[in-house]
Coordinates of C-alpha atoms in Angstrom, one line a residue:
M978 CA -36.0 -41.5 1.8
L979 CA -32.3 -40.6 2.3
S980 CA -30.8 -41.8 5.5
L981 CA -29.1 -39.4 7.8
R982 CA -25.7 -40.7 6.8
N983 CA -26.4 -40.4 3.1
S984 CA -27.8 -36.9 3.6
S985 CA -24.6 -35.9 5.4
I986 CA -22.5 -37.2 2.6
H987 CA -24.6 -35.3 0.1
V988 CA -24.2 -32.1 2.0
N989 CA -20.4 -32.6 2.4
T990 CA -20.1 -33.2 -1.3
L991 CA -21.9 -30.0 -2.1
I992 CA -19.7 -28.1 0.4
M993 CA -16.5 -29.6 -1.3
I994 CA -17.8 -28.6 -4.7
K995 CA -18.6 -25.1 -3.5
N996 CA -15.2 -24.6 -1.9
T997 CA -13.5 -25.9 -5.1
L998 CA -15.5 -23.4 -7.2
I999 CA -14.6 -20.6 -4.9
K1000 CA -10.9 -21.5 -5.1
A1001 CA -11.1 -21.7 -8.9
A1002 CA -12.8 -18.3 -9.1
K1003 CA -10.1 -16.7 -6.9
A1004 CA -7.4 -18.2 -9.0
V1005 CA -8.9 -16.9 -12.2
R1006 CA -9.4 -13.5 -10.7
K1007 CA -5.8 -13.4 -9.5
L1008 CA -4.5 -14.5 -13.0
Y1009 CA -6.7 -11.8 -14.6
I1010 CA -5.4 -9.1 -12.2
D1011 CA -1.8 -10.2 -12.5
T1012 CA -2.0 -10.2 -16.3
R1013 CA -3.3 -6.7 -16.4
C1014 CA -0.7 -5.6 -13.9
R1015 CA 2.2 -7.0 -15.9
K1016 CA 1.1 -4.9 -18.9
Y1017 CA 2.2 -1.8 -16.9
L1018 CA 4.9 -3.4 -14.7
K1019 CA 7.1 -3.8 -17.7
R1020 CA 7.3 -0.1 -18.1
L1021 CA 7.5 0.6 -14.4
A1022 CA 10.5 -1.8 -14.1
V1023 CA 12.3 0.7 -16.3
Q1024 CA 10.8 3.9 -14.8
I1025 CA 11.5 2.8 -11.2
P1026 CA 14.8 0.9 -11.4
E1027 CA 15.9 -1.6 -8.8
D1028 CA 18.1 0.9 -6.9
A1029 CA 15.0 3.2 -6.4
S1030 CA 12.5 3.0 -3.6
V1031 CA 8.7 3.3 -3.4
F1032 CA 7.6 4.8 -0.1
A1033 CA 3.8 4.1 0.1
M1034 CA 1.2 4.9 2.8
N1035 CA 0.1 1.2 2.8
C1036 CA 1.1 -2.2 1.4
F1037 CA 1.5 -0.8 -2.2
G1038 CA 5.3 -0.7 -1.8
G1039 CA 5.4 -4.4 -0.9
H1040 CA 3.0 -5.3 -3.7
F1041 CA 5.1 -3.5 -6.2
S1042 CA 8.2 -5.4 -5.1
Q1043 CA 6.4 -8.7 -5.1
M1044 CA 5.0 -8.3 -8.6
L1045 CA 8.5 -7.5 -10.0
H1046 CA 10.1 -10.2 -7.9
R1047 CA 12.5 -7.7 -6.4
E1048 CA 14.1 -7.5 -3.0
Y1049 CA 12.2 -4.9 -0.9
T1050 CA 13.9 -1.5 -1.1
T1051 CA 11.2 0.0 1.1
P1052 CA 10.1 -0.6 4.6
T1053 CA 6.4 0.1 3.7
A1054 CA 5.2 -3.4 3.5
G1055 CA 2.5 -4.9 5.7
L1056 CA 1.7 -1.6 7.3
F1057 CA 0.0 1.7 6.9
F1058 CA 0.1 5.4 7.9
Y1059 CA -2.8 7.7 8.5
A1060 CA -3.0 10.5 5.9
S1061 CA -1.7 13.5 8.0
D1062 CA 1.2 11.4 9.3
F1063 CA 2.1 10.3 5.8
N1064 CA 2.2 13.9 4.6
R1065 CA 4.5 14.8 7.4
I1066 CA 6.9 12.0 6.5
I1067 CA 7.0 13.1 2.8
E1068 CA 7.7 16.6 4.0
D1069 CA 10.8 15.3 5.9
I1070 CA 11.7 11.8 4.9
N1071 CA 14.6 11.7 7.3
V1072 CA 12.1 11.2 10.1
I1073 CA 12.0 7.5 9.2
K1074 CA 15.6 7.2 10.4
Q1075 CA 14.5 7.9 13.9
P1076 CA 14.2 5.0 16.4
I1077 CA 10.7 3.5 16.9
H1078 CA 9.0 2.9 20.2
F1079 CA 5.7 1.2 20.6
V1080 CA 2.5 2.6 22.2
E1081 CA -0.7 1.0 23.6
K1082 CA -3.2 3.3 21.7
S1083 CA -3.3 5.3 18.6
K1084 CA -3.6 9.1 18.9
Y1085 CA -6.5 8.8 16.4
G1086 CA -8.5 6.7 18.8
L1087 CA -9.4 4.1 16.2
R1088 CA -6.9 1.4 17.0
D1089 CA -4.9 -0.1 19.9
S1090 CA -2.1 -2.5 20.4
S1091 CA -4.5 -5.5 21.0
Q1092 CA -5.1 -5.4 17.2
Y1093 CA -1.5 -5.1 16.0
P1094 CA 1.7 -3.2 17.0
I1095 CA 1.6 0.6 16.7
G1096 CA 5.0 2.3 16.5
V1097 CA 5.9 6.0 16.9
F1098 CA 9.1 7.7 15.6
E1099 CA 11.1 9.0 18.4
G1100 CA 10.7 12.8 19.0
T1101 CA 7.4 12.9 17.1
D1102 CA 3.8 11.6 17.3
I1103 CA 3.9 10.1 13.8
E1104 CA 2.5 6.6 13.9
I1105 CA 3.3 3.5 12.0
H1106 CA 0.5 0.9 12.0
F1107 CA 2.1 -2.5 11.6
L1108 CA -1.1 -4.1 10.4
H1109 CA 0.3 -7.5 9.3
Y1110 CA 2.9 -8.1 12.1
P1111 CA 2.3 -10.3 15.1
T1112 CA 4.6 -8.6 17.6
P1113 CA 6.6 -5.3 18.0
E1114 CA 9.8 -7.4 17.8
V1115 CA 9.0 -8.8 14.4
A1116 CA 7.7 -5.5 13.1
L1117 CA 10.9 -3.7 14.2
E1118 CA 13.2 -6.3 12.8
K1119 CA 11.4 -6.2 9.4
W1120 CA 11.3 -2.4 9.3
N1121 CA 15.0 -1.9 10.1
R1122 CA 16.1 -4.6 7.7
R1123 CA 14.2 -3.0 4.8
L1124 CA 14.9 0.5 5.8
A1125 CA 18.6 -0.3 5.4
R1126 CA 17.9 -0.8 1.7
F1127 CA 15.9 2.4 1.2
N1128 CA 17.4 4.9 -1.3
F1129 CA 17.0 8.3 0.2
N1130 CA 18.4 9.8 -3.0
K1131 CA 16.0 8.1 -5.4
W1132 CA 12.5 7.4 -4.2
I1133 CA 8.8 8.1 -5.0
A1134 CA 6.0 8.6 -2.5
V1135 CA 2.7 6.9 -3.3
G1136 CA -0.5 7.8 -1.4
F1137 CA -4.1 6.8 -1.6
C1138 CA -7.5 8.2 -0.6
Q1139 CA -7.5 6.0 2.5
N1140 CA -6.9 6.3 6.3
L1141 CA -8.6 9.6 7.0
Y1142 CA -7.7 11.4 3.8
N1143 CA -10.0 14.4 3.3
D1144 CA -10.1 17.6 1.3
K1145 CA -7.6 19.2 3.6
T1146 CA -5.0 16.4 3.7
I1147 CA -5.3 16.1 -0.1
A1148 CA -4.6 19.8 -0.5
D1149 CA -1.7 19.5 1.9
F1150 CA -0.3 16.7 -0.1
A1151 CA -0.6 18.8 -3.3
A1152 CA 1.3 21.6 -1.6
L1153 CA 4.3 19.5 -0.5
K1154 CA 7.7 20.4 -2.0
Y1155 CA 9.1 16.9 -2.7
P1156 CA 8.9 16.5 -6.5
H1157 CA 8.4 12.7 -6.8
R1158 CA 5.1 12.0 -5.2
V1159 CA 1.7 10.8 -6.4
L1160 CA -1.6 10.6 -4.5
F1161 CA -4.5 8.6 -6.1
T1162 CA -7.9 9.9 -5.1
N1163 CA -11.5 9.0 -6.1
K1164 CA -12.5 12.4 -7.4
T1165 CA -10.2 15.3 -6.5
S1166 CA -7.3 16.3 -8.7
Y1167 CA -4.5 18.8 -8.2
P1168 CA -2.3 18.1 -11.2
P1169 CA 0.3 16.9 -11.5
H1170 CA 0.8 15.1 -8.2
V1171 CA -2.8 14.4 -7.1
I1172 CA -4.6 12.2 -9.6
G1173 CA -8.3 11.5 -9.7
C1174 CA -8.9 7.9 -10.8
R1175 CA -12.1 7.9 -12.8
E1176 CA -12.5 4.1 -12.3
F1177 CA -13.1 4.7 -8.6
S1178 CA -15.3 7.8 -8.9
G1179 CA -18.0 7.7 -6.2
L1180 CA -16.2 5.4 -3.9
H1181 CA -15.4 6.6 -0.4
D1182 CA -11.9 5.0 -0.1
S1183 CA -9.4 3.9 -2.8
P1184 CA -9.6 0.1 -3.4
S1185 CA -6.8 -2.2 -2.3
A1186 CA -3.7 -2.3 -4.5
Y1187 CA -3.9 -6.1 -4.4
L1188 CA -7.3 -6.0 -6.2
K1189 CA -6.9 -2.9 -8.4
G1190 CA -3.2 -2.6 -8.8
F1191 CA -3.5 -2.5 -12.5
V1192 CA -5.4 0.7 -12.3
Y1193 CA -2.9 2.4 -10.1
Y1194 CA 0.0 1.1 -12.3
K1195 CA -1.7 2.6 -15.4
Y1196 CA -1.8 6.0 -13.8
L1197 CA 1.6 5.7 -12.3
T1198 CA 3.3 4.8 -15.6
A1199 CA 1.6 7.8 -17.3
Y1200 CA 2.8 10.1 -14.4
L1201 CA 6.4 8.8 -14.7
D1202 CA 6.4 9.3 -18.4
K1203 CA 5.9 13.0 -17.8
Y1204 CA 7.8 13.3 -14.6
P1205 CA 10.6 10.7 -14.6
L1206 CA 12.3 9.6 -11.4
I1207 CA 15.8 10.8 -12.0

C-alpha cells in the first residue's frame, strides 16, 4: 500500500506532467498559428506599409503590429468598441482626436469601471473600453502616445462580428462612405466591404484574432489586392 507521502508525490508528478503537456500543446498551437499568419503577413507588409495605420474595433490592430514587429501606429490595442460606436468613428475619424474622460458605467449596461477603465470622447457618448489596462491613467497615456503616430491620411478600418454587431449595424457599416474599410462577419456579406468568412459560418461571434488571425489575414490580403490602400 502506498504511504500518504508517496501518494502525494505521485499526484504531484502527474500534475507536473499534465502542466508540461499543456504548455507544449499551447506552444505547438502558437507556432502553427504564427506560421499560417506569416504566409499572409508577407503580403500585408507591402499592402499596408509602415506609415499606414490599422484602426480596429478590438485588439486586431495591436496583433497586426506585433506580428510584423512594428511600432504601433494605431491606438487600437488592448481595447474594444461596441459596434454602433465603431461605425460612428469610421463615419468621422476625427472624433478620436477629442479628449477622453472616464465614466463609471457603460451606456450599454453590460460593463462598469470595476472591470476596466471606460472612456468617452468629449462631446459624444462614444465609448472606448480599455479592456487590458489597469487604470485610466495608464489607458490614457498609452492611447495618446499611439494616437500621435496614427496616419489620418492612410488608414484602414477593420471590424468584426462582435460587440453587439447585428443585421442593422452590419448594414450601417456597409453604407459608410470611407473607402478603406472591412468588416468580417460569420454569414452576411455586402461586397466589397462586408466579408462573410465561410470558416466561421454558424458561429455567433467572430473568433479572436489571436486564435484565427490567419483566416482574417487571408481575406484581408484578397481585399487589398482588389482595393489597395493608396
